[in-house]
Structure formats: structure tokens, C-alpha cells
Short mmCIF file of C-alpha atoms and ligand atoms in Angstrom, two decimals:
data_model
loop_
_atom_site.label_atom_id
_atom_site.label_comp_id
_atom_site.label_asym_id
_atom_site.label_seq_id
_atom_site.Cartn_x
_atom_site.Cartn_y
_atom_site.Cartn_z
CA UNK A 157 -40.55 -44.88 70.96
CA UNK A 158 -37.75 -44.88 73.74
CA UNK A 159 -37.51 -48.31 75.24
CA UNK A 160 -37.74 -48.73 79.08
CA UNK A 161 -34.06 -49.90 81.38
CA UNK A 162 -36.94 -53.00 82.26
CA UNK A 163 -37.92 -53.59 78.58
CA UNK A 164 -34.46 -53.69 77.15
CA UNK A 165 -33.49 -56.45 79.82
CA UNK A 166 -35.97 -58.22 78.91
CA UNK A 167 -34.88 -59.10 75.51
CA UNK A 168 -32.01 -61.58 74.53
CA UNK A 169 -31.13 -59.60 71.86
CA UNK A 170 -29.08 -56.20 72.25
CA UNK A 171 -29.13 -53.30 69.42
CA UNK A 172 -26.28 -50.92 69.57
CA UNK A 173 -28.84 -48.23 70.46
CA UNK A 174 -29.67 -50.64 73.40
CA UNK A 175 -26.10 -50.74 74.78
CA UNK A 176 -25.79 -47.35 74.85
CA UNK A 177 -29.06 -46.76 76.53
CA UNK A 178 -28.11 -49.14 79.53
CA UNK A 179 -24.69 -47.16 79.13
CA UNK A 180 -25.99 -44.26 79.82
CA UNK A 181 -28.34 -45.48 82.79
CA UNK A 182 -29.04 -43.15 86.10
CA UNK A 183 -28.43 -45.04 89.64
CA UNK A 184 -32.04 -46.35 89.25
CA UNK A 185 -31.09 -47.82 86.31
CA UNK A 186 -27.76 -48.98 87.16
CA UNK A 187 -29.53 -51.03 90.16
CA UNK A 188 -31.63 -52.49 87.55
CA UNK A 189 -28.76 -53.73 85.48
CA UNK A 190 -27.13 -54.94 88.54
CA UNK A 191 -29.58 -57.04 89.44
CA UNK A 192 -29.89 -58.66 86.00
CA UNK A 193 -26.16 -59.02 85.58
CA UNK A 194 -26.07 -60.47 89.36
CA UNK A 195 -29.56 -63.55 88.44
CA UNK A 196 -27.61 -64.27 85.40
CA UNK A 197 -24.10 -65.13 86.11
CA UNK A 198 -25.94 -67.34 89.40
CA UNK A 199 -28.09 -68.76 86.89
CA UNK A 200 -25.56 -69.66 83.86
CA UNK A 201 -22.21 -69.79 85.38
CA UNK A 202 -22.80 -69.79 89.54
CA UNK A 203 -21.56 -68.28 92.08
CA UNK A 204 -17.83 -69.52 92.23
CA UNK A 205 -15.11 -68.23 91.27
CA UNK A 206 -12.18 -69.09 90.10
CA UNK A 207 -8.26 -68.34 90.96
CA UNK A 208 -5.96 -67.51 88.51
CA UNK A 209 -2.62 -67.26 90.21
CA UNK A 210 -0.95 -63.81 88.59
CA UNK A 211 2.98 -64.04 87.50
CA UNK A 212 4.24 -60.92 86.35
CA UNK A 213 7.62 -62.18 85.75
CA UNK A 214 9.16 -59.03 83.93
CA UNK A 215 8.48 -55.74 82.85
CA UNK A 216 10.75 -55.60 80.01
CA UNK A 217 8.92 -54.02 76.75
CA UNK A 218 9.54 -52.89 73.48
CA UNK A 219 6.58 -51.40 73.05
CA UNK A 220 5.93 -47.79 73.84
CA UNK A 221 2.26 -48.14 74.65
CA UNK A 222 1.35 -44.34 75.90
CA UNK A 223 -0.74 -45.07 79.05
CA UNK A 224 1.65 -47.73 80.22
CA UNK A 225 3.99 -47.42 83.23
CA UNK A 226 6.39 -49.87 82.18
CA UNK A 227 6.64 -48.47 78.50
CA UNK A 228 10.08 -48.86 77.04
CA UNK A 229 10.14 -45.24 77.28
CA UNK A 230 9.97 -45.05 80.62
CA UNK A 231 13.61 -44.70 82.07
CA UNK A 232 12.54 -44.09 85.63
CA UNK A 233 11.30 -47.75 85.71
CA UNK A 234 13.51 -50.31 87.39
CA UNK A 235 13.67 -53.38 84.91
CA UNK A 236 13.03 -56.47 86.33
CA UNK A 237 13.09 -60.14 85.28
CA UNK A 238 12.05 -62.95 87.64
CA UNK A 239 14.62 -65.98 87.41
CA UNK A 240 13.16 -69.33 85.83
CA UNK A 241 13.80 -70.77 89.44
CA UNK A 242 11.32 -68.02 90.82
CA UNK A 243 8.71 -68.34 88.22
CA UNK A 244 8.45 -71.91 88.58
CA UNK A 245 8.09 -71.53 92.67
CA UNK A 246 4.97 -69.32 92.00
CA UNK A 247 3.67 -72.17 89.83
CA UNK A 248 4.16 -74.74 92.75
CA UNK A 249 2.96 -72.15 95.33
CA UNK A 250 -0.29 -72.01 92.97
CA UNK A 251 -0.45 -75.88 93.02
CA UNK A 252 -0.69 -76.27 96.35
CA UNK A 253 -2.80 -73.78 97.20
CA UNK A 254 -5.25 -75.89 95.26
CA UNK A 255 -5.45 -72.78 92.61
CA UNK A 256 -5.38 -74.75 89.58
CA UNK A 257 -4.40 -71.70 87.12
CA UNK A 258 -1.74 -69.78 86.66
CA UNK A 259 -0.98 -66.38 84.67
CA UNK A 260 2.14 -65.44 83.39
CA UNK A 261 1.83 -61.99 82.00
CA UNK A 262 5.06 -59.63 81.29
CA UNK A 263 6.19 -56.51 78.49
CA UNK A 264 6.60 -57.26 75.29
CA UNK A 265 8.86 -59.00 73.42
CA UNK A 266 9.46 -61.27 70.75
CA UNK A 267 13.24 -62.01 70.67
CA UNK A 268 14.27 -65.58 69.81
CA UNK A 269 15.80 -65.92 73.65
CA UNK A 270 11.87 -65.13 75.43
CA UNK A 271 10.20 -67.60 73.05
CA UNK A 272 12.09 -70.24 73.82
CA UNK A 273 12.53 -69.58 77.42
CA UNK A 274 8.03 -68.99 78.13
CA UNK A 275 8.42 -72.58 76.27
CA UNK A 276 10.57 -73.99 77.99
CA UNK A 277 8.66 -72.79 81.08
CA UNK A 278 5.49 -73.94 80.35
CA UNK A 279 6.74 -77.61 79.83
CA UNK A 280 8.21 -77.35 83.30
CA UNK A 281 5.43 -75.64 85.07
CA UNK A 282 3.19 -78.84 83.85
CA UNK A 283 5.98 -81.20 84.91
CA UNK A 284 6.20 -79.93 88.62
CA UNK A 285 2.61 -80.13 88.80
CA UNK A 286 1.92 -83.60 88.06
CA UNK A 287 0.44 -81.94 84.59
CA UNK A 288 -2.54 -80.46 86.08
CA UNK A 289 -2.21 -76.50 86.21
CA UNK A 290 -3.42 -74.66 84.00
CA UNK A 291 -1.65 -72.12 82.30
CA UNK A 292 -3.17 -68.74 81.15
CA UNK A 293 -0.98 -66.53 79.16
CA UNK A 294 -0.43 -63.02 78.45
CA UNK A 295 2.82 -61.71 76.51
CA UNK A 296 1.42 -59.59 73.83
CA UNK A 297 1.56 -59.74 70.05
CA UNK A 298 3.29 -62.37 68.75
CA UNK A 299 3.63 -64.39 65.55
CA UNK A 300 1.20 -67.61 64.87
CA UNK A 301 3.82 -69.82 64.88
CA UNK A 302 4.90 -69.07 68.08
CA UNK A 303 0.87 -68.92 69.89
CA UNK A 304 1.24 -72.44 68.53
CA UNK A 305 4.29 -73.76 69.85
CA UNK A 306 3.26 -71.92 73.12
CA UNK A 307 -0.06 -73.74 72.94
CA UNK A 308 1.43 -77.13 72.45
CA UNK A 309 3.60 -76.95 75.06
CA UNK A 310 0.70 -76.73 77.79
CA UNK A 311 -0.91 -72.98 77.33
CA UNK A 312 -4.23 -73.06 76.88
CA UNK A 313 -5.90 -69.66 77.26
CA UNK A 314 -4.30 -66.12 76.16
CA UNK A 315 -5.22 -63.04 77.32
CA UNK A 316 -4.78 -59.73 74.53
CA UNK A 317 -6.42 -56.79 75.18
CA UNK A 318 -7.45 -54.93 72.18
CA UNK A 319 -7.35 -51.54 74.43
CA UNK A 320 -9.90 -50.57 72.42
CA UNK A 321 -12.15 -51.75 69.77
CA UNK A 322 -12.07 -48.53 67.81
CA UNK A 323 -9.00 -47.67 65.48
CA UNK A 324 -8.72 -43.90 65.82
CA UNK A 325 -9.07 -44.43 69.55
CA UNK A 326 -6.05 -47.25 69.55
CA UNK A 327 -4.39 -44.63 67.09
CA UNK A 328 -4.33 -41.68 70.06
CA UNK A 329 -3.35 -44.04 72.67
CA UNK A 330 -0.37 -45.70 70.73
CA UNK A 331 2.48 -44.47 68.63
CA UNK A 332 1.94 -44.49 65.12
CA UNK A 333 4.18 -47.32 64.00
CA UNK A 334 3.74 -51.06 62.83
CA UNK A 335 5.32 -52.48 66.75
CA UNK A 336 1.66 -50.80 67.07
CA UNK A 337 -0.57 -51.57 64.89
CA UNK A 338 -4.65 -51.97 65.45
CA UNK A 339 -4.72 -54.66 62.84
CA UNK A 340 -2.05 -56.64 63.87
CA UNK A 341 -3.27 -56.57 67.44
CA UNK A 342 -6.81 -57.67 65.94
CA UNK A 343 -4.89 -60.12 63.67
CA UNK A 344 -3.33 -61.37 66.48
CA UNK A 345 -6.78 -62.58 68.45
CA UNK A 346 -8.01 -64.06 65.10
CA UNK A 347 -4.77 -66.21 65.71
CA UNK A 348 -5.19 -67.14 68.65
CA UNK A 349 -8.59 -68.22 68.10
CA UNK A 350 -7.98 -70.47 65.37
CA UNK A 351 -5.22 -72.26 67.34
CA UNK A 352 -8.06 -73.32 69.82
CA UNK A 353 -6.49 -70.74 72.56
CA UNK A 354 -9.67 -69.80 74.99
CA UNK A 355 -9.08 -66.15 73.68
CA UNK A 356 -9.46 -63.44 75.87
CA UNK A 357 -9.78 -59.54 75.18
CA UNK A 358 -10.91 -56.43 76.94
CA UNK A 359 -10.67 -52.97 77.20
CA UNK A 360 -9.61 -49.72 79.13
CA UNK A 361 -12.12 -47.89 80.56
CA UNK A 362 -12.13 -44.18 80.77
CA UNK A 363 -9.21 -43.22 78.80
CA UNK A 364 -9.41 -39.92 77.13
CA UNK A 365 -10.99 -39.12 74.27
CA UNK A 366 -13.16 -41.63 74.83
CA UNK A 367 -16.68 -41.78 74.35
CA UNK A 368 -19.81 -43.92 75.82
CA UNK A 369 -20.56 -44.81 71.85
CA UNK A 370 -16.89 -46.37 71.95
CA UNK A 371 -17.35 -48.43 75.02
CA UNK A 372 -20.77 -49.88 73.32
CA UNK A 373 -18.97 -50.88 70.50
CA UNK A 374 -16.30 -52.38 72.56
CA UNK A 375 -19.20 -54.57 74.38
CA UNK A 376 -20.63 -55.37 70.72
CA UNK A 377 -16.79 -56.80 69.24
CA UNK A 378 -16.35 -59.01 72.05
CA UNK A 379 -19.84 -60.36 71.51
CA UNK A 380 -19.25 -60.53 67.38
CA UNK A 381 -16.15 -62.06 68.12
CA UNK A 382 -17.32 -64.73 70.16
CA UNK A 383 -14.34 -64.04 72.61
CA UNK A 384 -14.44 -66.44 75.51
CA UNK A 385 -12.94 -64.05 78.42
CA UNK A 386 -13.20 -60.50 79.27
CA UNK A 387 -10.92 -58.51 81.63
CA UNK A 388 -11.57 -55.12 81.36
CA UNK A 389 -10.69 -52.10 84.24
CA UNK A 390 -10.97 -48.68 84.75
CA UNK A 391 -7.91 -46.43 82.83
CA UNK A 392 -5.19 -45.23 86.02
CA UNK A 393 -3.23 -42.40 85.10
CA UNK A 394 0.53 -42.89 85.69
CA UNK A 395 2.63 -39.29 85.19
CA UNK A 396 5.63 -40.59 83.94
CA UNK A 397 3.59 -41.37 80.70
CA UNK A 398 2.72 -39.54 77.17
CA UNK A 399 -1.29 -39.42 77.62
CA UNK A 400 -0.42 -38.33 81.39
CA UNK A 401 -0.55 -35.07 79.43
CA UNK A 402 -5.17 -35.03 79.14
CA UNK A 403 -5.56 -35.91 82.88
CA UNK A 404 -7.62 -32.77 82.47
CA UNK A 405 -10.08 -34.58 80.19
CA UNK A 406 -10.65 -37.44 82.51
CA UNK A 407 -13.62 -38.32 84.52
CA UNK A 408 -12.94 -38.50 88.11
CA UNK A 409 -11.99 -41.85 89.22
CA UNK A 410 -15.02 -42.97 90.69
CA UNK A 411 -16.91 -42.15 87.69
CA UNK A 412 -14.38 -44.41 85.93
CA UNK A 413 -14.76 -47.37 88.60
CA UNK A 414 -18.40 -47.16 88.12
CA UNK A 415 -18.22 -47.19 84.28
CA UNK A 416 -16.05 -50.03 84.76
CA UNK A 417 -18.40 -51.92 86.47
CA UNK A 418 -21.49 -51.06 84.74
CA UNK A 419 -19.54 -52.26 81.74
CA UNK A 420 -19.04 -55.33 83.48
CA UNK A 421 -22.69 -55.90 84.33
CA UNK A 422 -23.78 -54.98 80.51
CA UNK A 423 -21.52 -57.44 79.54
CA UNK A 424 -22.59 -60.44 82.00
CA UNK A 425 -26.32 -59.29 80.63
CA UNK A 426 -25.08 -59.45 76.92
CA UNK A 427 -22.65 -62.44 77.19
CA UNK A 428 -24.06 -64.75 79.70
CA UNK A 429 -21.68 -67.75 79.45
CA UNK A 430 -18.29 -66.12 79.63
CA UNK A 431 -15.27 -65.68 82.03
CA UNK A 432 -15.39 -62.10 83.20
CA UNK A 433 -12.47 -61.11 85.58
CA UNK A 434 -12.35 -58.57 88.01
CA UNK A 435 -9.53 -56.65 87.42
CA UNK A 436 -6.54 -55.49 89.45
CA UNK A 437 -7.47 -51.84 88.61
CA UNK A 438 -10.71 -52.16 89.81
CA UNK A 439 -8.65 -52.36 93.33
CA UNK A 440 -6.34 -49.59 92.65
CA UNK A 441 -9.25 -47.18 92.70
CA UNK A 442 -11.40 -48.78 95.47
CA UNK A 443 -10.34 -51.21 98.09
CA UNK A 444 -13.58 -53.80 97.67
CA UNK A 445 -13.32 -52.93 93.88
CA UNK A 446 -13.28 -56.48 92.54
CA UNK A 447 -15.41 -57.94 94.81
CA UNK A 448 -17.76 -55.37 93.63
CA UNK A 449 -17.61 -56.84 90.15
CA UNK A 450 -17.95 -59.97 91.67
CA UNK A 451 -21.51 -59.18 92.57
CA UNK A 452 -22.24 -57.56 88.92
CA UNK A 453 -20.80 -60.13 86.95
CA UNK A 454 -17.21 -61.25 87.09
CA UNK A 455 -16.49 -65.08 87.98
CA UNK A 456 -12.56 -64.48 87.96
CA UNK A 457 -10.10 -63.28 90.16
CA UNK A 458 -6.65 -62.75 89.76
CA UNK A 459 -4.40 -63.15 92.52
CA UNK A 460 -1.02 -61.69 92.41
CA UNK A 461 1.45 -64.47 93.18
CA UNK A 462 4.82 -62.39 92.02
CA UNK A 463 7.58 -62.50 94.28
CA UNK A 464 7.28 -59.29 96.54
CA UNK A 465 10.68 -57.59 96.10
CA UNK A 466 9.29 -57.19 92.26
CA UNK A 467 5.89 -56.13 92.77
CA UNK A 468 6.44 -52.64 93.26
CA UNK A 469 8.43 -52.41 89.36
CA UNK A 470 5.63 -53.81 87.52
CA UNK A 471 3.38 -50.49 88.01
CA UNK A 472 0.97 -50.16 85.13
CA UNK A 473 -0.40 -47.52 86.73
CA UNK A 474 -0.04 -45.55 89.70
CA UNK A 475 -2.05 -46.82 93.04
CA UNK A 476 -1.57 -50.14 92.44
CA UNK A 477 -2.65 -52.40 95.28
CA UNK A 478 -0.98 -54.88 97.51
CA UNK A 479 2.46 -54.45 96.05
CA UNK A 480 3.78 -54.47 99.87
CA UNK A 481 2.13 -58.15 100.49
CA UNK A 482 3.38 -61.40 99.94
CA UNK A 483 1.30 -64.23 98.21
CA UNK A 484 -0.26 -65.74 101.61
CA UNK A 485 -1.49 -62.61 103.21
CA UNK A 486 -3.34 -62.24 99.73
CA UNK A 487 -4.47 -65.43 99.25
CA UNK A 488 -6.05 -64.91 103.22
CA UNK A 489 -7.56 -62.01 103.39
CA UNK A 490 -8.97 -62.53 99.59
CA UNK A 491 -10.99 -65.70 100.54
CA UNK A 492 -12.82 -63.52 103.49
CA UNK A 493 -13.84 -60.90 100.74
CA UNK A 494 -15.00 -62.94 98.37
CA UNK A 495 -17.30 -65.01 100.72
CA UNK A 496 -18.51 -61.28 101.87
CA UNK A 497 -19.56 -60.58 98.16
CA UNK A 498 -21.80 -63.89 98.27
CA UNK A 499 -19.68 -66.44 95.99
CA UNK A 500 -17.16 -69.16 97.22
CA UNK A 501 -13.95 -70.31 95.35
CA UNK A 502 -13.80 -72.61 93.55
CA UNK A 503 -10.24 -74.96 94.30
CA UNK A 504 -8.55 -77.22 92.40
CA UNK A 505 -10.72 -76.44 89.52
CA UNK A 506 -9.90 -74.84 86.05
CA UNK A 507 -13.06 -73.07 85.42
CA UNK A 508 -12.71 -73.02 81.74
CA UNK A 509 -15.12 -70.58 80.02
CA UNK A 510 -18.34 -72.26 79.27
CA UNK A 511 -18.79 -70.66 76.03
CA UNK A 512 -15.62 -71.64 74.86
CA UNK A 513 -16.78 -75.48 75.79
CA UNK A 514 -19.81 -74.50 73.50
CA UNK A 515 -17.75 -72.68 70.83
CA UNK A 516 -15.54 -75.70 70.08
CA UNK A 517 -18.30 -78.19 71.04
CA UNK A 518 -16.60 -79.91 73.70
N1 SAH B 251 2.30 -56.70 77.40
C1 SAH B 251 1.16 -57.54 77.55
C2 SAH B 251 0.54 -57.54 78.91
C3 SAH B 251 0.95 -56.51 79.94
S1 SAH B 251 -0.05 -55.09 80.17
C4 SAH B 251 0.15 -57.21 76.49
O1 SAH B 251 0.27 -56.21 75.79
O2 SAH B 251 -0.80 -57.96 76.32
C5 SAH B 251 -1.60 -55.70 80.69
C6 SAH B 251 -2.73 -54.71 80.55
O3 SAH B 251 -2.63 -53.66 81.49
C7 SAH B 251 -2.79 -53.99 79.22
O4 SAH B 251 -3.39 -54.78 78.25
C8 SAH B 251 -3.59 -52.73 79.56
O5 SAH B 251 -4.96 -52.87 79.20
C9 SAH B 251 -3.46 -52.61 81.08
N2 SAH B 251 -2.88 -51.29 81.42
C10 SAH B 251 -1.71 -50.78 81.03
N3 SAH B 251 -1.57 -49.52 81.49
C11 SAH B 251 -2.69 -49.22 82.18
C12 SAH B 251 -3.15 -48.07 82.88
N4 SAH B 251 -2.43 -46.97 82.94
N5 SAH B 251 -4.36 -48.14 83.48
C13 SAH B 251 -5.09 -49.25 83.43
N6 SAH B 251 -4.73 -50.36 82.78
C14 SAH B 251 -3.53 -50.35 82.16
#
């Protein structure tokens, strides 16, 4: 017998059959999930939500991911790297802004030089703010030894998307060497994990040659892996890149948004205690786009805090919004938008993820 949208949210429990089902949902449907995803995160986690002040200090990269903008590939992209000076001026502008998080997130690499300089700046970043922020971080694969130095000097959450949860799928998207390798990337969140990082993953959504059985099992690995964050957005094109070449197997982009966001709401549903952020690409396909995952499920927001004259060279993707703003008219017109989509910010708080508390019994 075929289970009912109403019967399947009814139960705590989720098969994979189950995910798939509320995957595959019609608008009626999709309502109904909405409405679940939007009692639940009021009910476990509230309605606040929390800043995490976004750094994207360079856009160096070895990698040669092939649905990235700033691949190393990519010689049309100017390279940029944000002075020390700079990065720690975001940090302050964070502060007092009453924030209480930052990001830093940049390209890959893992040269002796970057280790010791993301070390050094996370010691300073906790000096100048009387050792209060909080510092997220997001700079890829790296070796144990150095999640824990970066973890002992004052990071204490690191975001690493797996991309995606299945291999052959990571396989297409990524060349076939070991600077990209599924099981190192996997290895890499065990890591993190066991260092007592609040680990967070996620996922693109709508890449090609992917399928609505993939995304389930996607939604099933974060919850098998007990991860304690999520931020996961729709897949954005960008033509100077190799899997530019299957736009023609694409959905359309709203069909990807609202994937994106019924992901989102499964998710909330399936993983009630999480951080879910709503993610900048959300916004590159629809102006209100994370304060539509706000109301399905996401307790996060990102705010971009980068210095404006390097915005526009850290392009993921193509569309991406508010490049042209600096930090204040963001900060302004966000706190309007998100009081619009029913929740209030949370300041000077960290917001940890509550199942991370529970995870490490604290
Ligand atoms: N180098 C770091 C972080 C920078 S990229 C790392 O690998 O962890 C941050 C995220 O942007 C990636 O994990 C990826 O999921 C997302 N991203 C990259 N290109 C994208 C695109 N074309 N569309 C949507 N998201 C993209």
C-alpha cells in the first residue's frame, strides 16, 4: 500500500522509499511539507536566526572542481587575496554589529604559508574581540593535523560540502585524480568530527546527471552521519566551466530553487535539531530566496561581510547577488526581510547547533 504525504509526516521515522515520496510531492504536497518543516523548526529550534558574518578572503584554488567559477582552471578569473589587515576588519565589523559568528571560507589550498597564516588569524580574530566571536570555517580538505591546530586556535565549526553523497555522481562532477577524491572528502568530515568540530556538510542541488533517488540519499547521509549543519543550494551554471557543457540537461532554475527548498523542508522534517542555512544561491536565483527557506526550515543566514572591491572575483556561479553592496546596506535591508519571513535575529548570540550540544552531551 502507497502511504499518504499526511501519513508519512506523521511518523518520526523516515524509509528511503519515504524520502523519495515527499521528494517527489505535487504543490499540494509540497504545502504539506512546508507546513511541517515550518511547526517544527518553531517548535525545536525557534524562530531566530542566527548571523554568520561571510569572509571570502581569496579565491585562490588548486582544485579544479568542474562546476566551480573560481576553479584553478579558470584563467579568466581575477585572483584575489584579502590582506590579514582586511580580514581582521570584517571580524571587528562582525563584532560590533553584535553578529557573534564569523565565516572565513576561500579556494583550496594546503601550502605550509595558508596554514599558518588561517592560524595565525584565528588567534587574532579572538584577540580583537575580547575572545567572544565565533569562528566558522570553510577551506576545504585538509590534513587532521591541521583541523586540529585550526581548532585549537579558536575554530569551532567547519563547513565541507560533500557535493554529493553518491560516488559516481562526485566522480562526473570532479576530475578523476586523488586532489579529488570522494573518500578523502568523506575522510575528511570523519576528521573533523572526531576533533569535536560542529561538522557541517551539504549538497548541490540540481546538477546534472542527477537524480531525485540521489538527493534522498543525500538527505539519508547527513542524517546517518549525525552531521550537525546543513547548507545546501540550488546548482548555478557558470560558462567558463567544464560541466557548463550539459546546461541542456538541467532543470530550469526555478525547478532547481524549488528542489532546493523542498530539500530543505525534508530535511528540517527529518533532522529536527540542526543548523540549516539558507544559502547564498538560493538568492542568486530568486531575490527573497533565503528568506523563503527561512520559512521551510533554515535558522541560518549568511551575510556577506567581504570587502566590496573583491566581491565581484569570488563568483561561484554566475548571478550572484549583492556583489555591488557593501556590508551595511546588507546587514539593513537583511534585518527588514527576515522580520517579513516571521523570525527575528538573534544578536550577540552563537547559535550553536542543538544537536551537536546533544551529540557531545554538553
Ligand atoms: N573551497 C572550499 C569552499 C569554497 S566553495 C571547499 O571546497 O569547501 C563553497 C561551495 O560553493 C562549494 O562547496 C560548492 O558546493 C558551492 N558551489 C561551487 N560552485 C557552485 C555552483 N556553480 N553553483 C552552486 N554552488 C556552487
Amino acid at each position: 500500500m502507497v502511504k499518504t504525504i499526511d501519513e508519512i509526516l506523521e511518523q518520526s521515522h523516515f524509509s528511503r522509499e519515504d524520502v523519495i515520496q515527499l521528494l517527489q510531492t505535487d504543490i499540494v504536497g509540497r504545502n504539506k511539507i512546508y507546513t511541517r518543516a515550518a511547526q517544527i523548526k518553531t517548535q525545536y529550534v525557534g524562530n531566530k536566526v542566527f548571523y554568520r558574518g561571510l569572509v571570502e578572503f581569496s579565491n585562490k584554488c588548486v582544485k579544479d572542481c568542474y562546476y566551480c567559477g573560481i576553479r584553478a582552471g579558470n584563467s579568466n578569473t581575477i585572483r584575489y587575496d584579502i590582506s590579514d589587515e582586511a580580514i581582521l576588519y570584517a571580524v571587528k565589523y562582525a563584532y560590533d554589529n553584535k553578529y557573534a559568528s564569523v565565516v572565513f571560507q576561500s579556494g583550496e589550498r594546503e601550502d605550509k604559508a595558508f596554514i599558518k597564516r588561517i592560524t595565525n588569524l584565528l588567534h587574532k580574530s579572538k584577540e580583537i574581540t575580547n575572545n567572544e566571536i565565533g569562528i566558522t570555517i570553510s577551506l576545504g580538505e585538509q590534513t587532521k593535523e591541521v583541523y586540529k591546530e585550526w581548532f585549537d586556535a579558536g575554530a569551532h565549526r567547519y563547513l565541507l560540502r560533500i557535493e554529493s553523497s553518491n560516488k559516481e555522481l562526485f566522480e562526473k562532477i570532479h576530475p578523476n585524480n586523488d586532489r579529488h577524491s570522494f573518500e578523502r572528502r568523506m575522510q575528511a568530515l570523519r576528521d573533523l568530527q572526531e576533533i569535536g568540530y560542529q561538522t557541517g556538510t551539504g549538497v548541490m542541488i540540481g546538477l546534472p546527471f542527477q537524480t531525485i533517488e540521489h538527493l534522498a540519499d543525500d538527505l539519508l547521509f547527513f542524517r546517518d552521519f549525525s552531521i550537525d549543519m546543513v547548507g545546501m543550494g540550488p546548482y548555478v551554471e557558470h560558462s567558463e566551466t567544464p560541466l557548463y557543457q550539459y546546461k541542456d540537461l538541467l532543470l530550469p532554475q526555478v525547478e532547481r530553487f524549488n528542489l532546493a527548498l523542498k530539500m530543505i523542508a525534508i530535511l528540517r522534517i527529518m533532522m529536527k535539531d540542526i543548523n540549516i542555512a539558507a544559502a547564498t544561491a538560493l538568492q542568486a536565483i530568486d531575490k527573497a530566496g533565503r528568506e523563503k527557506a527561512l520559512k521551510v526550515g533554515a535558522n541560518i543566514i549568511m551575510p556577506n561581510i567581504t570587502p566590496t572591491e573583491n566581491r565581484s572575483n569570488y563568483l561561484l556561479y554566475e548571478n550572484k547577488p549583492c556583489i555591488d553592496e557593501s556590508a551595511d546596506d546588507c546587514s539593513s535591508c537583511l534585518e527588514a526581510r527576515i522580520s517579513i519571513a516571521g523570525d527575528t535575529v538573534a544578536y550577540n548570540e552563537w547559535g550553536d547547533s542543538w544537536h551537536y550540544k546533544k551529540r557531545v552531551n554538553l
